[in-house]
mmCIF file of C-alpha atoms in Angstrom:
data_model
loop_
_atom_site.group_PDB
_atom_site.id
_atom_site.type_symbol
_atom_site.label_atom_id
_atom_site.label_comp_id
_atom_site.label_asym_id
_atom_site.label_seq_id
_atom_site.Cartn_x
_atom_site.Cartn_y
_atom_site.Cartn_z
ATOM 1 C CA UNK B 20 162.959 -63.805 -3.311
ATOM 2 C CA UNK B 21 160.903 -66.956 -3.434
ATOM 3 C CA UNK B 22 162.869 -70.180 -2.814
ATOM 4 C CA UNK B 23 161.428 -73.119 -4.828
ATOM 5 C CA UNK B 24 162.340 -76.584 -3.455
ATOM 6 C CA UNK B 25 164.612 -78.505 -5.755
ATOM 7 C CA UNK B 26 163.661 -81.969 -6.813
ATOM 8 C CA UNK B 27 166.086 -84.654 -6.036
ATOM 9 C CA UNK B 28 164.754 -88.078 -7.126
ATOM 10 C CA UNK B 29 167.598 -89.898 -5.154
ATOM 11 C CA UNK B 30 166.352 -88.090 -2.002
ATOM 12 C CA UNK B 31 162.655 -89.075 -2.793
ATOM 13 C CA UNK B 32 163.594 -92.672 -3.309
ATOM 14 C CA UNK B 33 165.549 -92.664 0.018
ATOM 15 C CA UNK B 34 162.583 -90.973 1.908
ATOM 16 C CA UNK B 35 160.017 -93.348 0.301
ATOM 17 C CA UNK B 36 161.958 -96.381 1.395
ATOM 18 C CA UNK B 37 161.292 -95.452 5.050
ATOM 19 C CA UNK B 38 157.530 -94.827 4.787
ATOM 20 C CA UNK B 39 156.563 -98.069 6.486
ATOM 21 C CA UNK B 40 157.046 -97.593 10.163
ATOM 22 C CA UNK B 41 157.641 -100.079 12.760
ATOM 23 C CA UNK B 42 154.844 -99.994 15.208
ATOM 24 C CA UNK B 43 157.332 -99.805 18.115
ATOM 25 C CA UNK B 44 158.909 -96.737 16.768
ATOM 26 C CA UNK B 45 155.657 -94.876 16.440
ATOM 27 C CA UNK B 46 155.588 -94.426 20.069
ATOM 28 C CA UNK B 47 159.214 -93.040 20.177
ATOM 29 C CA UNK B 48 159.778 -89.312 20.836
ATOM 30 C CA UNK B 49 162.216 -89.109 17.705
ATOM 31 C CA UNK B 50 162.597 -92.388 15.850
ATOM 32 C CA UNK B 51 164.525 -93.332 12.766
ATOM 33 C CA UNK B 52 161.733 -92.259 10.304
ATOM 34 C CA UNK B 53 161.189 -88.893 12.004
ATOM 35 C CA UNK B 54 164.913 -88.027 11.891
ATOM 36 C CA UNK B 55 165.274 -89.003 8.174
ATOM 37 C CA UNK B 56 162.156 -87.123 7.204
ATOM 38 C CA UNK B 57 163.581 -83.999 8.839
ATOM 39 C CA UNK B 58 166.893 -84.396 7.048
ATOM 40 C CA UNK B 59 165.316 -84.901 3.680
ATOM 41 C CA UNK B 60 162.936 -81.865 4.121
ATOM 42 C CA UNK B 61 165.993 -79.676 5.191
ATOM 43 C CA UNK B 62 167.811 -80.789 2.039
ATOM 44 C CA UNK B 63 164.756 -80.063 -0.271
ATOM 45 C CA UNK B 64 164.112 -76.694 1.206
ATOM 46 C CA UNK B 65 167.636 -75.333 1.451
ATOM 47 C CA UNK B 66 168.600 -71.985 -0.048
ATOM 48 C CA UNK B 67 170.022 -72.728 -3.440
ATOM 49 C CA UNK B 68 172.375 -69.716 -2.962
ATOM 50 C CA UNK B 69 173.375 -70.893 0.506
ATOM 51 C CA UNK B 70 173.478 -74.522 0.417
ATOM 52 C CA UNK B 71 174.291 -76.724 3.414
ATOM 53 C CA UNK B 72 177.995 -77.173 4.083
ATOM 54 C CA UNK B 73 179.243 -80.762 3.411
ATOM 55 C CA UNK B 74 180.633 -80.938 6.901
ATOM 56 C CA UNK B 75 177.183 -80.111 8.314
ATOM 57 C CA UNK B 76 175.545 -82.708 6.079
ATOM 58 C CA UNK B 77 178.142 -85.432 7.268
ATOM 59 C CA UNK B 78 177.651 -84.547 10.900
ATOM 60 C CA UNK B 79 173.860 -85.057 10.513
ATOM 61 C CA UNK B 80 174.344 -88.281 8.665
ATOM 62 C CA UNK B 81 176.703 -89.439 11.522
ATOM 63 C CA UNK B 82 173.914 -88.515 13.939
ATOM 64 C CA UNK B 83 171.560 -90.750 11.997
ATOM 65 C CA UNK B 84 174.027 -93.567 11.882
ATOM 66 C CA UNK B 85 174.219 -93.340 15.752
ATOM 67 C CA UNK B 86 170.439 -93.364 16.022
ATOM 68 C CA UNK B 87 170.261 -96.483 13.765
ATOM 69 C CA UNK B 88 172.880 -98.199 15.967
ATOM 70 C CA UNK B 89 170.860 -97.380 19.166
ATOM 71 C CA UNK B 90 167.683 -98.784 17.692
ATOM 72 C CA UNK B 91 169.542 -102.050 16.683
ATOM 73 C CA UNK B 92 170.906 -102.173 20.264
ATOM 74 C CA UNK B 93 167.528 -101.803 21.704
ATOM 75 C CA UNK B 94 166.265 -104.724 19.629
ATOM 76 C CA UNK B 95 169.106 -106.762 20.727
ATOM 77 C CA UNK B 96 168.404 -106.037 24.434
ATOM 78 C CA UNK B 97 164.782 -107.128 23.794
ATOM 79 C CA UNK B 98 165.907 -110.443 22.356
ATOM 80 C CA UNK B 99 168.220 -110.986 25.322
ATOM 81 C CA UNK B 100 165.434 -110.264 27.720
ATOM 82 C CA UNK B 101 163.152 -112.822 25.934
ATOM 83 C CA UNK B 102 165.797 -115.374 25.949
ATOM 84 C CA UNK B 103 166.453 -114.779 29.767
ATOM 85 C CA UNK B 104 162.774 -115.200 30.562
ATOM 86 C CA UNK B 105 162.607 -118.453 28.427
ATOM 87 C CA UNK B 106 165.650 -119.805 30.381
ATOM 88 C CA UNK B 107 164.087 -118.739 33.827
ATOM 89 C CA UNK B 108 160.873 -120.774 32.953
ATOM 90 C CA UNK B 109 163.268 -123.723 32.212
ATOM 91 C CA UNK B 110 164.879 -123.291 35.494
ATOM 92 C CA UNK B 111 161.522 -123.478 37.262
ATOM 93 C CA UNK B 112 160.456 -126.712 35.667
ATOM 94 C CA UNK B 113 163.849 -128.316 36.514
ATOM 95 C CA UNK B 114 163.063 -128.199 40.161
ATOM 96 C CA UNK B 115 160.014 -130.548 39.893
ATOM 97 C CA UNK B 116 160.769 -133.603 41.983
ATOM 98 C CA UNK B 117 163.265 -131.715 44.276
ATOM 99 C CA UNK B 118 162.915 -130.997 47.925
ATOM 100 C CA UNK B 119 162.810 -127.233 48.684
ATOM 101 C CA UNK B 120 162.413 -124.975 51.718
ATOM 102 C CA UNK B 121 160.657 -121.548 51.038
ATOM 103 C CA UNK B 122 158.975 -118.702 52.765
ATOM 104 C CA UNK B 123 155.221 -118.906 52.101
ATOM 105 C CA UNK B 124 154.459 -115.315 53.151
ATOM 106 C CA UNK B 125 153.201 -114.015 49.869
ATOM 107 C CA UNK B 126 149.814 -113.533 48.263
ATOM 108 C CA UNK B 127 149.200 -112.755 44.634
ATOM 109 C CA UNK B 128 146.048 -110.890 43.503
ATOM 110 C CA UNK B 129 145.113 -111.846 39.850
ATOM 111 C CA UNK B 130 141.933 -110.389 38.338
ATOM 112 C CA UNK B 131 140.739 -109.441 41.893
ATOM 113 C CA UNK B 132 141.198 -113.054 43.209
ATOM 114 C CA UNK B 133 143.875 -113.781 45.696
ATOM 115 C CA UNK B 134 146.137 -116.744 45.570
ATOM 116 C CA UNK B 135 148.088 -118.287 48.578
ATOM 117 C CA UNK B 136 147.839 -117.229 52.204
ATOM 118 C CA UNK B 137 148.048 -120.451 54.369
ATOM 119 C CA UNK B 138 149.483 -121.004 57.861
ATOM 120 C CA UNK B 139 149.768 -123.787 60.285
ATOM 121 C CA UNK B 140 149.442 -123.571 64.130
ATOM 122 C CA UNK B 141 150.372 -126.145 66.657
ATOM 123 C CA UNK B 142 148.284 -124.978 69.526
ATOM 124 C CA UNK B 143 144.808 -123.327 70.138
ATOM 125 C CA UNK B 144 145.433 -119.489 69.998
ATOM 126 C CA UNK B 145 144.137 -116.272 68.630
ATOM 127 C CA UNK B 146 145.386 -115.148 65.240
ATOM 128 C CA UNK B 147 145.990 -111.820 63.574
ATOM 129 C CA UNK B 148 147.042 -111.434 60.059
ATOM 130 C CA UNK B 149 148.535 -108.278 58.471
ATOM 131 C CA UNK B 150 148.921 -107.898 54.833
ATOM 132 C CA UNK B 151 151.446 -105.482 53.218
ATOM 133 C CA UNK B 152 151.973 -104.235 49.782
ATOM 134 C CA UNK B 153 155.246 -104.469 47.711
ATOM 135 C CA UNK B 154 156.534 -101.162 49.379
ATOM 136 C CA UNK B 155 155.908 -102.630 52.844
ATOM 137 C CA UNK B 156 152.857 -100.605 53.511
ATOM 138 C CA UNK B 157 150.021 -101.934 55.578
ATOM 139 C CA UNK B 158 147.029 -102.883 53.392
ATOM 140 C CA UNK B 159 144.753 -104.752 55.655
ATOM 141 C CA UNK B 160 144.741 -106.237 59.308
ATOM 142 C CA UNK B 161 142.495 -109.300 59.828
ATOM 143 C CA UNK B 162 141.467 -110.444 63.155
ATOM 144 C CA UNK B 163 140.847 -114.146 62.518
ATOM 145 C CA UNK B 164 139.804 -114.942 66.047
ATOM 146 C CA UNK B 165 140.589 -118.220 67.880
ATOM 147 C CA UNK B 166 141.756 -121.001 65.576
ATOM 148 C CA UNK B 167 142.204 -124.606 66.241
ATOM 149 C CA UNK B 168 145.419 -126.841 65.706
ATOM 150 C CA UNK B 169 146.092 -127.352 62.059
ATOM 151 C CA UNK B 170 146.391 -125.540 58.699
ATOM 152 C CA UNK B 171 144.147 -122.603 57.871
ATOM 153 C CA UNK B 172 143.745 -120.319 54.969
ATOM 154 C CA UNK B 173 143.599 -116.509 55.229
ATOM 155 C CA UNK B 174 140.039 -115.212 55.164
ATOM 156 C CA UNK B 175 140.549 -112.067 53.072
ATOM 157 C CA UNK B 176 137.966 -110.287 50.790
ATOM 158 C CA UNK B 177 140.578 -108.481 48.957
ATOM 159 C CA UNK B 178 139.839 -105.123 50.309
ATOM 160 C CA UNK B 179 142.134 -102.744 52.181
ATOM 161 C CA UNK B 180 141.548 -101.240 55.674
ATOM 162 C CA UNK B 181 139.362 -98.375 53.898
ATOM 163 C CA UNK B 182 137.106 -100.882 52.073
ATOM 164 C CA UNK B 183 138.765 -100.287 48.735
ATOM 165 C CA UNK B 184 139.736 -103.312 46.394
ATOM 166 C CA UNK B 185 143.516 -103.965 46.488
ATOM 167 C CA UNK B 186 145.045 -103.788 43.093
ATOM 168 C CA UNK B 187 146.495 -106.805 41.333
ATOM 169 C CA UNK B 188 149.917 -107.648 42.210
ATOM 170 C CA UNK B 189 152.107 -109.260 44.865
ATOM 171 C CA UNK B 190 151.668 -108.863 48.521
ATOM 172 C CA UNK B 191 153.275 -110.073 51.785
ATOM 173 C CA UNK B 192 151.661 -111.067 55.012
ATOM 174 C CA UNK B 193 152.651 -111.863 58.550
ATOM 175 C CA UNK B 194 150.740 -113.941 61.083
ATOM 176 C CA UNK B 195 150.690 -113.154 64.819
ATOM 177 C CA UNK B 196 149.446 -115.783 67.372
ATOM 178 C CA UNK B 197 148.342 -115.330 70.981
ATOM 179 C CA UNK B 198 148.162 -118.233 73.172
ATOM 180 C CA UNK B 199 147.497 -116.120 76.364
ATOM 181 C CA UNK B 200 151.121 -114.856 76.793
ATOM 182 C CA UNK B 201 150.878 -112.079 74.182
ATOM 183 C CA UNK B 202 151.207 -111.925 70.496
ATOM 184 C CA UNK B 203 154.287 -113.495 68.862
ATOM 185 C CA UNK B 204 155.015 -113.729 65.017
ATOM 186 C CA UNK B 205 154.504 -117.162 63.486
ATOM 187 C CA UNK B 206 157.406 -118.379 61.121
ATOM 188 C CA UNK B 207 155.773 -119.222 57.816
ATOM 189 C CA UNK B 208 157.892 -121.732 55.867
ATOM 190 C CA UNK B 209 157.263 -124.995 53.998
ATOM 191 C CA UNK B 210 159.787 -127.810 53.301
ATOM 192 C CA UNK B 211 158.712 -130.576 50.847
ATOM 193 C CA UNK B 212 159.174 -131.951 47.358
ATOM 194 C CA UNK B 213 157.862 -129.937 44.358
ATOM 195 C CA UNK B 214 155.023 -131.934 43.150
ATOM 196 C CA UNK B 215 154.218 -129.956 40.006
ATOM 197 C CA UNK B 216 154.350 -126.497 38.416
ATOM 198 C CA UNK B 217 150.999 -124.672 38.512
ATOM 199 C CA UNK B 218 150.521 -121.522 36.373
ATOM 200 C CA UNK B 219 148.268 -118.742 37.673
ATOM 201 C CA UNK B 220 147.957 -115.301 36.066
ATOM 202 C CA UNK B 221 150.659 -116.350 33.512
ATOM 203 C CA UNK B 222 153.116 -116.869 36.522
ATOM 204 C CA UNK B 223 154.589 -120.260 37.614
ATOM 205 C CA UNK B 224 154.126 -121.461 41.129
ATOM 206 C CA UNK B 225 155.533 -124.717 42.948
ATOM 207 C CA UNK B 226 153.024 -126.924 44.297
ATOM 208 C CA UNK B 227 154.368 -128.254 47.742
ATOM 209 C CA UNK B 228 152.258 -130.061 50.275
ATOM 210 C CA UNK B 229 149.134 -128.566 48.700
ATOM 211 C CA UNK B 230 150.626 -125.012 48.870
ATOM 212 C CA UNK B 231 151.422 -122.762 45.978
ATOM 213 C CA UNK B 232 154.919 -121.460 46.409
ATOM 214 C CA UNK B 233 156.346 -118.454 44.616
ATOM 215 C CA UNK B 234 159.899 -119.399 43.100
ATOM 216 C CA UNK B 235 161.138 -116.071 44.343
ATOM 217 C CA UNK B 236 160.709 -117.219 47.988
ATOM 218 C CA UNK B 237 163.042 -120.216 47.797
ATOM 219 C CA UNK B 238 165.556 -120.437 50.496
ATOM 220 C CA UNK B 239 167.045 -123.960 49.871
ATOM 221 C CA UNK B 240 166.907 -126.631 47.237
ATOM 222 C CA UNK B 241 167.848 -130.235 47.693
ATOM 223 C CA UNK B 242 167.736 -132.870 45.043
ATOM 224 C CA UNK B 243 165.751 -136.060 46.442
ATOM 225 C CA UNK B 244 165.150 -137.899 43.150
ATOM 226 C CA UNK B 245 166.806 -141.376 42.867
ATOM 227 C CA UNK B 246 168.574 -141.478 39.562
ATOM 228 C CA UNK B 247 170.036 -144.950 39.716
ATOM 229 C CA UNK B 248 167.594 -146.200 37.111
ATOM 230 C CA UNK B 249 166.210 -144.197 34.315
ATOM 231 C CA UNK B 250 164.051 -145.256 31.211
ATOM 232 C CA UNK B 251 164.291 -143.602 27.762
ATOM 233 C CA UNK B 252 160.677 -144.155 27.113
ATOM 234 C CA UNK B 253 157.537 -144.096 29.344
ATOM 235 C CA UNK B 254 156.483 -147.358 27.705
ATOM 236 C CA UNK B 255 159.496 -149.022 29.469
ATOM 237 C CA UNK B 256 157.626 -148.511 32.862
ATOM 238 C CA UNK B 257 154.947 -150.937 31.918
ATOM 239 C CA UNK B 258 154.996 -154.039 34.180
ATOM 240 C CA UNK B 259 157.422 -152.458 36.583
ATOM 241 C CA UNK B 260 156.799 -151.676 40.343
ATOM 242 C CA UNK B 261 157.102 -148.071 41.011
ATOM 243 C CA UNK B 262 156.738 -145.738 44.009
ATOM 244 C CA UNK B 263 155.200 -142.256 43.517
ATOM 245 C CA UNK B 264 155.102 -139.592 46.136
ATOM 246 C CA UNK B 265 152.321 -137.643 44.551
ATOM 247 C CA UNK B 266 149.504 -139.834 43.510
ATOM 248 C CA UNK B 267 146.870 -138.318 41.304
ATOM 249 C CA UNK B 268 142.975 -138.848 40.724
ATOM 250 C CA UNK B 269 141.407 -138.730 37.361
ATOM 251 C CA UNK B 270 137.746 -137.614 36.995
ATOM 252 C CA UNK B 271 136.239 -138.634 33.788
ATOM 253 C CA UNK B 272 132.516 -138.190 32.908
ATOM 254 C CA UNK B 273 131.846 -137.843 36.700
ATOM 255 C CA UNK B 274 133.599 -141.085 37.624
ATOM 256 C CA UNK B 275 136.719 -140.949 39.802
ATOM 257 C CA UNK B 276 139.724 -143.241 38.842
ATOM 258 C CA UNK B 277 142.103 -143.503 41.800
ATOM 259 C CA UNK B 278 139.647 -142.237 44.352
ATOM 260 C CA UNK B 279 141.286 -143.978 47.287
ATOM 261 C CA UNK B 280 143.637 -141.635 48.966
ATOM 262 C CA UNK B 281 146.350 -143.339 50.970
ATOM 263 C CA UNK B 282 148.449 -141.739 53.656
ATOM 264 C CA UNK B 283 150.766 -143.175 56.446
ATOM 265 C CA UNK B 284 150.984 -142.111 60.069
ATOM 266 C CA UNK B 285 153.393 -142.796 62.809
ATOM 267 C CA UNK B 286 150.729 -142.579 65.327
ATOM 268 C CA UNK B 287 146.935 -142.001 65.725
ATOM 269 C CA UNK B 288 146.271 -138.255 65.238
ATOM 270 C CA UNK B 289 143.948 -135.700 63.581
ATOM 271 C CA UNK B 290 144.763 -135.109 60.036
ATOM 272 C CA UNK B 291 143.403 -132.725 57.241
ATOM 273 C CA UNK B 292 143.072 -133.850 53.742
ATOM 274 C CA UNK B 293 143.074 -131.118 50.912
ATOM 275 C CA UNK B 294 142.116 -131.870 47.368
ATOM 276 C CA UNK B 295 143.227 -129.597 44.473
ATOM 277 C CA UNK B 296 141.947 -129.018 40.966
ATOM 278 C CA UNK B 297 144.204 -129.131 37.771
ATOM 279 C CA UNK B 298 144.883 -125.424 38.318
ATOM 280 C CA UNK B 299 146.079 -126.002 42.042
ATOM 281 C CA UNK B 300 143.065 -124.404 43.491
ATOM 282 C CA UNK B 301 141.821 -126.205 46.757
ATOM 283 C CA UNK B 302 138.338 -127.503 46.007
ATOM 284 C CA UNK B 303 137.774 -129.658 49.161
ATOM 285 C CA UNK B 304 139.076 -130.050 52.725
ATOM 286 C CA UNK B 305 138.306 -133.003 54.893
ATOM 287 C CA UNK B 306 139.294 -133.316 58.564
ATOM 288 C CA UNK B 307 139.705 -136.726 59.821
ATOM 289 C CA UNK B 308 139.573 -136.937 63.818
ATOM 290 C CA UNK B 309 142.157 -138.907 65.547
ATOM 291 C CA UNK B 310 139.835 -141.714 66.649
ATOM 292 C CA UNK B 311 139.256 -142.440 62.983
ATOM 293 C CA UNK B 312 142.821 -142.823 62.077
ATOM 294 C CA UNK B 313 145.571 -145.520 63.025
ATOM 295 C CA UNK B 314 149.109 -145.891 63.086
ATOM 296 C CA UNK B 315 150.428 -147.186 59.699
ATOM 297 C CA UNK B 316 148.482 -146.958 56.386
ATOM 298 C CA UNK B 317 145.117 -145.138 56.246
ATOM 299 C CA UNK B 318 142.835 -144.765 53.390
ATOM 300 C CA UNK B 319 139.966 -142.286 52.474
ATOM 301 C CA UNK B 320 137.720 -142.494 49.571
ATOM 302 C CA UNK B 321 136.793 -139.199 47.606
ATOM 303 C CA UNK B 322 133.386 -139.258 45.801
ATOM 304 C CA UNK B 323 134.407 -136.537 43.270
ATOM 305 C CA UNK B 324 132.554 -133.609 44.934
ATOM 306 C CA UNK B 325 133.835 -130.255 46.159
ATOM 307 C CA UNK B 326 133.148 -128.421 49.421
ATOM 308 C CA UNK B 327 129.602 -127.666 48.212
ATOM 309 C CA UNK B 328 128.957 -131.204 47.394
ATOM 310 C CA UNK B 329 128.968 -130.499 43.708
ATOM 311 C CA UNK B 330 130.403 -132.872 41.206
ATOM 312 C CA UNK B 331 133.738 -131.536 40.032
ATOM 313 C CA UNK B 332 134.753 -131.095 36.380
ATOM 314 C CA UNK B 333 136.704 -133.717 34.450
ATOM 315 C CA UNK B 334 140.461 -133.457 35.006
ATOM 316 C CA UNK B 335 143.593 -134.406 37.010
ATOM 317 C CA UNK B 336 143.318 -133.836 40.894
ATOM 318 C CA UNK B 337 145.960 -134.045 43.549
ATOM 319 C CA UNK B 338 145.759 -134.154 47.310
ATOM 320 C CA UNK B 339 147.820 -133.552 50.379
ATOM 321 C CA UNK B 340 147.567 -134.778 54.010
ATOM 322 C CA UNK B 341 148.680 -132.587 56.916
ATOM 323 C CA UNK B 342 148.896 -133.117 60.656
ATOM 324 C CA UNK B 343 150.307 -131.074 63.425
ATOM 325 C CA UNK B 344 153.092 -133.413 64.495
ATOM 326 C CA UNK B 345 154.641 -134.762 61.313
ATOM 327 C CA UNK B 346 154.964 -134.676 57.570
ATOM 328 C CA UNK B 347 152.432 -137.083 56.381
ATOM 329 C CA UNK B 348 153.449 -139.383 53.585
ATOM 330 C CA UNK B 349 151.183 -140.019 50.607
ATOM 331 C CA UNK B 350 153.415 -142.444 48.706
ATOM 332 C CA UNK B 351 152.006 -145.355 46.882
ATOM 333 C CA UNK B 352 153.897 -148.409 45.539
ATOM 334 C CA UNK B 353 152.161 -150.534 42.702
ATOM 335 C CA UNK B 354 152.756 -152.026 39.501
ATOM 336 C CA UNK B 355 152.273 -149.875 36.211
ATOM 337 C CA UNK B 356 149.525 -151.439 34.172
ATOM 338 C CA UNK B 357 148.881 -148.649 31.595
ATOM 339 C CA UNK B 358 149.739 -145.220 30.200
ATOM 340 C CA UNK B 359 147.239 -142.414 30.042
ATOM 341 C CA UNK B 360 147.623 -139.319 27.591
ATOM 342 C CA UNK B 361 145.801 -136.268 28.797
ATOM 343 C CA UNK B 362 146.228 -132.737 27.406
ATOM 344 C CA UNK B 363 149.527 -133.511 25.906
ATOM 345 C CA UNK B 364 150.873 -134.974 29.107
ATOM 346 C CA UNK B 365 151.773 -138.658 29.928
ATOM 347 C CA UNK B 366 150.781 -140.468 33.057
ATOM 348 C CA UNK B 367 151.380 -143.904 34.409
ATOM 349 C CA UNK B 368 148.211 -145.957 35.563
ATOM 350 C CA UNK B 369 148.839 -148.032 38.639
ATOM 351 C CA UNK B 370 147.173 -151.537 38.604
ATOM 352 C CA UNK B 371 145.551 -152.064 42.039
ATOM 353 C CA UNK B 372 144.902 -148.622 43.175
ATOM 354 C CA UNK B 373 143.965 -147.014 39.825
ATOM 355 C CA UNK B 374 145.895 -143.743 40.607
ATOM 356 C CA UNK B 375 147.906 -141.931 38.152
ATOM 357 C CA UNK B 376 151.466 -140.578 38.470
ATOM 358 C CA UNK B 377 153.579 -138.421 36.318
ATOM 359 C CA UNK B 378 157.289 -139.267 35.864
ATOM 360 C CA UNK B 379 158.530 -136.383 38.009
ATOM 361 C CA UNK B 380 156.892 -137.842 41.103
ATOM 362 C CA UNK B 381 158.690 -141.323 40.957
ATOM 363 C CA UNK B 382 160.967 -141.987 43.822
ATOM 364 C CA UNK B 383 161.703 -145.663 43.047
ATOM 365 C CA UNK B 384 161.448 -147.985 40.085
ATOM 366 C CA UNK B 385 162.024 -151.791 40.301
#
């Protein structure tokens, strides 16, 4: 006996209403449209002499209803995830201007280039660096040789011990030093004020003393901003004397505004000045020997060039100063003489020094 499918205009209308598929469902093993198509086909091709029982049809409709609820629940979870990520970004920016302590033992590889990887030693010693993947497996051991007192960056080409390129992702590293008494692990932490948020590879990092710090490595947060006086508008700062802990230099058309970097020392000592581009990348490092420094206020002029003596691109540049025995202050106090708008951001222009400052770096307003 030949069974001819019965025509049901109601079922056709119901089926046609689900012909446009959501691209997210196309990848599903059995989505809403696939389930409905199977149900309609079953009804259209059922044996007229032995039609589907009403209870069976009700059971399948109940399954379809459950599937619909699961799909809607999945969409709600995606919305919650997006909201959580947006709130997390807001939490990161709220730490600008606060003092933090963090472990700085992480390296990020983004598009084959690595970010991070600094350490500071207080004595002449041999240095060995070991890099690990997220599972704790050794990726590369680097014998850095003998290093002098001060801050150093890890010299890694991005290859593993077998000469293969390491994949993009997060890595940890440890530093071992040997001053003649055997190797010992060097603690790698940084304490300082969050100067700004730097985005690299779509991920936010804190800039602290010239280092990029992963927010996940925080161990302590302390609020150091003075909130005794606030202003409702940036214009209210004009003519006021302010103190900024993170002065900025502006390069425009090759000229440097705020090119005189100021730092304060408790004693004569060797210091290292690091200059960073708008993305937080170190573009120049200047070592000043002890005999060229003095107790009190010191100044150094930057000509707007990088380590290769090439003129840098226009933009906002920051700097940090480090020594072996103390946290070097780079604060500047000056009168606000103007306001600069750059890339949607507002900066205060200081009258005598010419440096710029964002509001998050202010520690005092008079």
